[in-house]
Amino acid sequence: RFLDEQCTLATLRAATQVARPGCPAASQRHAGLWSQICQLGWPQLLVAEKQGGIGMDMIDAVGLMELAGRALLPLPLGYWMSSLALLTRLAPQSPFTKAIEADMLGGSLVGYALNENGGPIFVPYCLDASPLISLHYADGIVQARRGAGMDGRPGVDPLIDSGWLPAGQWQTGEDFSCDLAGWAVFDLRTRLLLAAELLGVAARALELATDYARQRRQFGHSIGHFQAIKHGLAQDWMNLDNARLLIAKAAEALAFGDASPERAVADHNTDKTAARNGVGQACHGQCSLLVMLAEHATQQAADIAVRNALQVHGAMGMTWECDVHFYLKR
């Protein structure tokens, strides 16, 4: 309901317009939306209740991200659900984590810097001077860095401002100890949340296409009457549903995978360390495989479904006024 009311395509379209007197800039509109989302507690969905979060699991998180994708939410919600779960687990009382939480409570979007390799760093979400962070893992250490924000410009997706940050412009930072398994869970969670968001994008595009196929008439029938169109739409629905089932299975494995090694260790009274390592590796391997399958199935199904949705709209689908191109670009 919140997304239907506050994140409509009409408001997102308006945010792409050049600011006029009395018309807030796109960054201000997105900042207001982010502030409300933070008040609802969505970024802290995967944070334990005892640490001030909502305390839900990946099964709930992928459901929320699919809804976010359907609404074309132009904010890094998935990144933040996964990252806050990691930071509050590693160092809940550290100044770095507390600063991030303060930004969230204040409704300030904290952007992400990705692909750090010594050169310029890609920032996929920019909102004027909102702070940026980078998380990098090496040799059992999570290197967390925080710096000033930057202005971005629309990329392929006109609803999201992005940019390149010169290397080394960090103001503060901390290093946290983290085993490889803990970082791997963070990585798998982040990837699966993005896959769920992509699923939502494609599912909504398919709905637009099926609605249009019912309304548009040619040769005395709605175009959805013709097999060339209706069979393609039906196949797209099946492909997306298969992807949704894989995402749900991967989310279930991630939700209960952390607990399974501990339950198994409790049954071993001899070598608990060996039992923990063996079961943990098996659980991680299964989760990793399921996430990869979910990613692949979603990417394949979404790419075909959204392109087909644009084709169903015919020449109208090639215009700026038709909403379907936003889903293709996302």
Short mmCIF file of C-alpha atoms in Angstrom, two decimals:
data_model
loop_
_atom_site.label_atom_id
_atom_site.label_comp_id
_atom_site.label_asym_id
_atom_site.label_seq_id
_atom_site.Cartn_x
_atom_site.Cartn_y
_atom_site.Cartn_z
CA ARG A 1 0.00 0.00 0.00
CA PHE A 2 2.81 2.40 0.86
CA LEU A 3 4.56 1.82 -2.47
CA ASP A 4 1.30 2.11 -4.39
CA GLU A 5 0.66 5.48 -2.77
CA GLN A 6 4.14 6.99 -2.49
CA CYS A 7 6.15 5.45 -5.33
CA THR A 8 3.95 5.73 -8.39
CA LEU A 9 5.26 6.01 -11.92
CA ALA A 10 3.66 9.45 -12.13
CA THR A 11 5.81 10.71 -9.24
CA LEU A 12 8.91 8.97 -10.59
CA ARG A 13 8.36 10.51 -14.00
CA ALA A 14 7.95 13.93 -12.41
CA ALA A 15 11.25 13.46 -10.57
CA THR A 16 13.05 13.20 -13.93
CA GLN A 17 11.88 16.67 -14.95
CA VAL A 18 14.11 19.71 -14.56
CA ALA A 19 13.39 21.42 -11.26
CA ARG A 20 11.12 24.44 -11.55
CA PRO A 21 10.07 27.06 -8.94
CA GLY A 22 7.88 25.25 -6.45
CA CYS A 23 8.88 21.85 -7.86
CA PRO A 24 11.39 19.88 -5.69
CA ALA A 25 14.44 18.45 -7.38
CA ALA A 26 14.58 14.69 -8.00
CA SER A 27 17.09 14.19 -5.18
CA GLN A 28 14.79 15.93 -2.70
CA ARG A 29 11.82 13.79 -3.73
CA HIS A 30 13.81 10.57 -3.43
CA ALA A 31 15.23 11.71 -0.09
CA GLY A 32 11.71 12.20 1.24
CA LEU A 33 10.73 8.72 0.08
CA TRP A 34 13.84 7.23 1.70
CA SER A 35 13.08 9.02 4.97
CA GLN A 36 9.63 7.41 5.11
CA ILE A 37 11.05 3.98 4.27
CA CYS A 38 13.57 4.34 7.11
CA GLN A 39 10.76 5.27 9.51
CA LEU A 40 8.98 2.08 8.47
CA GLY A 41 12.18 0.18 9.34
CA TRP A 42 12.60 -1.62 6.03
CA PRO A 43 16.43 -1.28 5.85
CA GLN A 44 16.57 -3.01 9.26
CA LEU A 45 14.34 -5.90 8.23
CA LEU A 46 17.14 -8.49 8.65
CA VAL A 47 18.59 -6.94 11.84
CA ALA A 48 17.76 -8.84 15.04
CA GLU A 49 15.14 -7.32 17.33
CA LYS A 50 17.58 -7.17 20.26
CA GLN A 51 19.74 -4.88 18.10
CA GLY A 52 16.87 -2.57 17.20
CA GLY A 53 15.78 -4.22 13.97
CA ILE A 54 12.62 -5.96 12.82
CA GLY A 55 14.11 -9.45 13.14
CA MET A 56 12.60 -11.05 10.04
CA ASP A 57 14.37 -13.38 7.61
CA MET A 58 15.24 -13.71 3.94
CA ILE A 59 11.86 -15.23 3.09
CA ASP A 60 10.23 -11.93 4.09
CA ALA A 61 13.03 -9.84 2.59
CA VAL A 62 12.74 -11.28 -0.94
CA GLY A 63 8.98 -10.69 -0.82
CA LEU A 64 9.56 -7.03 0.03
CA MET A 65 12.19 -6.65 -2.69
CA GLU A 66 9.84 -8.09 -5.32
CA LEU A 67 7.31 -5.41 -4.37
CA ALA A 68 10.06 -2.77 -4.55
CA GLY A 69 10.92 -3.96 -8.05
CA ARG A 70 7.30 -3.80 -9.15
CA ALA A 71 7.21 -0.18 -7.98
CA LEU A 72 10.58 0.64 -9.64
CA LEU A 73 11.80 1.93 -6.27
CA PRO A 74 14.82 4.14 -7.18
CA LEU A 75 16.66 3.48 -3.90
CA PRO A 76 19.26 0.89 -2.73
CA LEU A 77 16.97 -0.92 -0.29
CA GLY A 78 18.38 -4.39 -0.96
CA TYR A 79 21.96 -3.27 -0.40
CA TRP A 80 21.01 -1.75 2.92
CA MET A 81 18.97 -4.64 4.27
CA SER A 82 21.96 -6.92 3.71
CA SER A 83 24.63 -4.46 4.89
CA LEU A 84 22.95 -3.44 8.15
CA ALA A 85 22.50 -7.13 8.99
CA LEU A 86 26.25 -7.60 8.47
CA LEU A 87 27.42 -4.49 10.32
CA THR A 88 25.17 -5.01 13.35
CA ARG A 89 26.37 -8.62 13.60
CA LEU A 90 30.08 -7.78 13.34
CA ALA A 91 30.24 -4.57 15.39
CA PRO A 92 26.87 -3.30 16.63
CA GLN A 93 28.44 -0.74 18.98
CA SER A 94 31.21 0.58 16.74
CA PRO A 95 31.25 4.31 15.85
CA PHE A 96 31.00 3.38 12.15
CA THR A 97 27.84 1.32 12.61
CA LYS A 98 26.31 3.91 14.93
CA ALA A 99 26.98 6.67 12.41
CA ILE A 100 25.25 4.68 9.67
CA GLU A 101 22.27 3.97 11.92
CA ALA A 102 22.05 7.68 12.82
CA ASP A 103 21.99 8.56 9.13
CA MET A 104 19.20 6.04 8.60
CA LEU A 105 17.12 7.31 11.51
CA GLY A 106 17.61 10.83 10.18
CA GLY A 107 16.29 9.74 6.80
CA SER A 108 19.61 10.32 5.03
CA LEU A 109 20.35 7.98 2.15
CA VAL A 110 23.78 6.45 2.48
CA GLY A 111 25.02 5.56 -0.99
CA TYR A 112 27.19 2.70 -2.11
CA ALA A 113 30.56 2.73 -3.79
CA LEU A 114 31.18 -0.46 -5.78
CA ASN A 115 34.05 -2.17 -7.60
CA GLU A 116 36.87 -0.56 -5.65
CA ASN A 117 40.15 -1.48 -7.37
CA GLY A 118 42.39 1.51 -6.84
CA GLY A 119 40.84 3.59 -9.63
CA PRO A 120 37.58 5.53 -9.90
CA ILE A 121 34.69 3.91 -7.98
CA PHE A 122 31.21 3.46 -9.40
CA VAL A 123 28.39 4.84 -7.24
CA PRO A 124 25.03 3.46 -8.45
CA TYR A 125 22.82 5.69 -6.28
CA CYS A 126 23.64 9.37 -5.71
CA LEU A 127 21.55 11.92 -3.84
CA ASP A 128 23.46 15.18 -3.80
CA ALA A 129 25.67 15.30 -0.71
CA SER A 130 24.39 12.17 1.03
CA PRO A 131 27.26 10.20 2.59
CA LEU A 132 28.82 7.22 0.80
CA ILE A 133 30.27 4.00 2.14
CA SER A 134 32.34 1.18 0.72
CA LEU A 135 32.60 -2.36 2.12
CA HIS A 136 35.56 -4.45 0.97
CA TYR A 137 36.69 -7.88 2.21
CA ALA A 138 40.26 -9.14 2.32
CA ASP A 139 42.11 -11.66 4.52
CA GLY A 140 39.48 -11.98 7.23
CA ILE A 141 38.85 -8.23 7.48
CA VAL A 142 35.90 -6.14 6.33
CA GLN A 143 37.25 -2.73 5.41
CA ALA A 144 34.43 -0.20 5.93
CA ARG A 145 34.97 3.32 4.65
CA ARG A 146 32.77 6.41 4.77
CA GLY A 147 33.05 9.64 2.80
CA ALA A 148 31.22 12.70 1.55
CA GLY A 149 28.57 12.31 -1.10
CA MET A 150 28.61 13.42 -4.69
CA ASP A 151 26.26 14.60 -7.40
CA GLY A 152 25.23 12.06 -10.00
CA ARG A 153 23.52 12.02 -13.35
CA PRO A 154 20.91 9.70 -14.83
CA GLY A 155 22.39 6.68 -16.58
CA VAL A 156 20.61 4.08 -18.70
CA ASP A 157 17.86 4.16 -16.09
CA PRO A 158 16.56 7.75 -16.01
CA LEU A 159 15.09 7.24 -12.53
CA ILE A 160 18.45 6.62 -10.83
CA ASP A 161 21.37 9.05 -10.62
CA SER A 162 24.83 7.46 -10.64
CA GLY A 163 28.42 8.61 -11.02
CA TRP A 164 32.13 7.87 -10.63
CA LEU A 165 33.98 8.78 -7.44
CA PRO A 166 37.74 9.45 -7.57
CA ALA A 167 39.64 6.87 -5.52
CA GLY A 168 40.72 7.54 -1.97
CA GLN A 169 38.19 10.18 -0.99
CA TRP A 170 37.22 8.62 2.33
CA GLN A 171 36.88 10.60 5.54
CA THR A 172 36.53 7.87 8.17
CA GLY A 173 36.71 4.11 8.33
CA GLU A 174 37.01 1.02 10.48
CA ASP A 175 38.16 -2.56 9.99
CA PHE A 176 36.10 -5.44 11.36
CA SER A 177 37.09 -9.06 11.80
CA CYS A 178 34.91 -11.38 9.73
CA ASP A 179 35.33 -14.98 8.67
CA LEU A 180 34.93 -15.92 5.02
CA ALA A 181 31.63 -17.71 5.72
CA GLY A 182 30.12 -14.56 7.22
CA TRP A 183 31.13 -12.45 4.24
CA ALA A 184 29.85 -15.14 1.87
CA VAL A 185 26.41 -15.01 3.53
CA PHE A 186 26.39 -11.22 3.09
CA ASP A 187 27.30 -11.61 -0.59
CA LEU A 188 24.63 -14.27 -1.21
CA ARG A 189 21.97 -12.24 0.59
CA THR A 190 22.76 -9.12 -1.44
CA ARG A 191 22.67 -11.00 -4.75
CA LEU A 192 19.41 -12.77 -3.94
CA LEU A 193 17.72 -9.52 -2.90
CA LEU A 194 18.72 -7.94 -6.22
CA ALA A 195 17.37 -10.98 -8.07
CA ALA A 196 14.06 -10.63 -6.23
CA GLU A 197 13.93 -6.94 -7.19
CA LEU A 198 14.54 -7.86 -10.83
CA LEU A 199 11.75 -10.44 -10.63
CA GLY A 200 9.35 -7.75 -9.46
CA VAL A 201 10.37 -5.45 -12.32
CA ALA A 202 9.69 -8.16 -14.91
CA ALA A 203 6.45 -9.34 -13.30
CA ARG A 204 5.01 -5.83 -13.42
CA ALA A 205 6.08 -5.38 -17.05
CA LEU A 206 4.31 -8.65 -17.89
CA GLU A 207 1.14 -7.36 -16.22
CA LEU A 208 1.28 -4.20 -18.32
CA ALA A 209 1.66 -6.31 -21.45
CA THR A 210 -1.24 -8.65 -20.64
CA ASP A 211 -3.51 -5.70 -19.79
CA TYR A 212 -2.63 -4.06 -23.10
CA ALA A 213 -3.17 -7.32 -25.00
CA ARG A 214 -6.72 -7.48 -23.58
CA GLN A 215 -7.53 -3.89 -24.56
CA ARG A 216 -5.85 -3.44 -27.97
CA ARG A 217 -8.03 -4.71 -30.80
CA GLN A 218 -7.11 -5.74 -34.34
CA PHE A 219 -9.11 -7.69 -36.94
CA GLY A 220 -12.15 -7.69 -34.68
CA HIS A 221 -10.41 -9.26 -31.66
CA SER A 222 -8.19 -8.22 -28.79
CA ILE A 223 -4.59 -8.94 -29.79
CA GLY A 224 -4.32 -11.32 -26.83
CA HIS A 225 -6.67 -13.59 -28.77
CA PHE A 226 -3.90 -14.45 -31.23
CA GLN A 227 -1.62 -17.36 -30.39
CA ALA A 228 1.59 -15.56 -31.36
CA ILE A 229 0.96 -13.12 -28.49
CA LYS A 230 -0.90 -15.11 -25.85
CA HIS A 231 1.46 -18.11 -26.00
CA GLY A 232 4.46 -15.85 -25.54
CA LEU A 233 2.89 -14.12 -22.55
CA ALA A 234 1.94 -17.46 -21.02
CA GLN A 235 5.52 -18.72 -21.43
CA ASP A 236 6.86 -15.54 -19.82
CA TRP A 237 4.55 -16.08 -16.85
CA MET A 238 5.80 -19.67 -16.45
CA ASN A 239 9.45 -18.62 -16.68
CA LEU A 240 9.00 -15.91 -14.04
CA ASP A 241 7.09 -18.28 -11.78
CA ASN A 242 9.93 -20.81 -12.04
CA ALA A 243 12.38 -18.05 -11.10
CA ARG A 244 10.16 -17.05 -8.15
CA LEU A 245 10.19 -20.64 -6.86
CA LEU A 246 13.99 -20.77 -7.07
CA ILE A 247 14.30 -17.45 -5.24
CA ALA A 248 11.96 -18.72 -2.53
CA LYS A 249 14.00 -21.93 -2.15
CA ALA A 250 17.27 -19.99 -1.95
CA ALA A 251 15.75 -17.58 0.59
CA GLU A 252 14.62 -20.51 2.71
CA ALA A 253 18.12 -22.00 2.62
CA LEU A 254 19.66 -18.68 3.68
CA ALA A 255 17.04 -18.13 6.37
CA PHE A 256 17.66 -21.44 8.07
CA GLY A 257 21.19 -22.26 6.93
CA ASP A 258 22.85 -20.31 9.76
CA ALA A 259 20.94 -22.27 12.40
CA SER A 260 21.41 -25.70 10.86
CA PRO A 261 25.16 -26.03 11.63
CA GLU A 262 24.54 -25.19 15.28
CA ARG A 263 21.80 -27.80 15.58
CA ALA A 264 24.07 -30.36 13.96
CA VAL A 265 26.98 -29.46 16.24
CA ALA A 266 24.78 -29.99 19.29
CA ASP A 267 24.49 -33.65 18.30
CA HIS A 268 28.28 -34.12 18.19
CA ASN A 269 29.94 -34.47 21.57
CA THR A 270 33.41 -35.31 20.22
CA ASP A 271 34.90 -32.83 17.80
CA LYS A 272 32.56 -29.84 17.69
CA THR A 273 34.89 -27.70 15.60
CA ALA A 274 35.17 -30.31 12.84
CA ALA A 275 31.41 -30.83 12.89
CA ARG A 276 30.73 -27.11 12.66
CA ASN A 277 33.16 -26.67 9.76
CA GLY A 278 31.88 -29.68 7.83
CA VAL A 279 28.19 -28.90 8.16
CA GLY A 280 28.79 -25.18 7.61
CA GLN A 281 30.64 -25.81 4.36
CA ALA A 282 27.85 -28.12 3.15
CA CYS A 283 25.19 -25.51 3.99
CA HIS A 284 27.16 -22.75 2.29
CA GLY A 285 27.65 -24.87 -0.83
CA GLN A 286 23.95 -25.59 -1.08
CA CYS A 287 23.00 -21.93 -0.52
CA SER A 288 25.55 -20.75 -3.07
CA LEU A 289 24.24 -23.14 -5.72
CA LEU A 290 20.62 -22.16 -5.09
CA VAL A 291 21.43 -18.45 -5.30
CA MET A 292 23.31 -18.93 -8.57
CA LEU A 293 20.40 -20.90 -10.03
CA ALA A 294 17.93 -18.25 -8.87
CA GLU A 295 20.06 -15.46 -10.36
CA HIS A 296 20.44 -17.21 -13.70
CA ALA A 297 16.76 -18.16 -13.98
CA THR A 298 15.63 -14.64 -13.05
CA GLN A 299 18.02 -12.90 -15.44
CA GLN A 300 16.98 -15.12 -18.34
CA ALA A 301 13.24 -14.93 -17.63
CA ALA A 302 13.21 -11.19 -16.89
CA ASP A 303 15.20 -10.23 -19.98
CA ILE A 304 12.83 -12.12 -22.29
CA ALA A 305 9.64 -11.07 -20.48
CA VAL A 306 10.38 -7.33 -20.43
CA ARG A 307 11.53 -7.24 -24.05
CA ASN A 308 8.42 -9.18 -25.05
CA ALA A 309 6.29 -6.73 -23.05
CA LEU A 310 7.70 -3.88 -25.09
CA GLN A 311 7.03 -5.76 -28.34
CA VAL A 312 3.41 -6.47 -27.36
CA HIS A 313 2.89 -2.71 -27.11
CA GLY A 314 4.05 -2.37 -30.72
CA ALA A 315 4.99 1.11 -31.90
CA MET A 316 3.48 2.60 -28.73
CA GLY A 317 6.08 0.65 -26.73
CA MET A 318 8.87 2.66 -28.37
CA THR A 319 7.60 5.99 -27.02
CA TRP A 320 8.53 7.88 -23.88
CA GLU A 321 4.85 8.11 -22.93
CA CYS A 322 4.54 4.30 -22.65
CA ASP A 323 5.63 3.15 -19.18
CA VAL A 324 7.08 -0.19 -20.24
CA HIS A 325 10.47 1.25 -21.26
CA PHE A 326 11.23 2.14 -17.64
CA TYR A 327 11.09 -1.56 -16.75
CA LEU A 328 13.39 -2.50 -19.62
CA LYS A 329 15.94 0.13 -18.57
CA ARG A 330 15.83 -0.95 -14.91
#
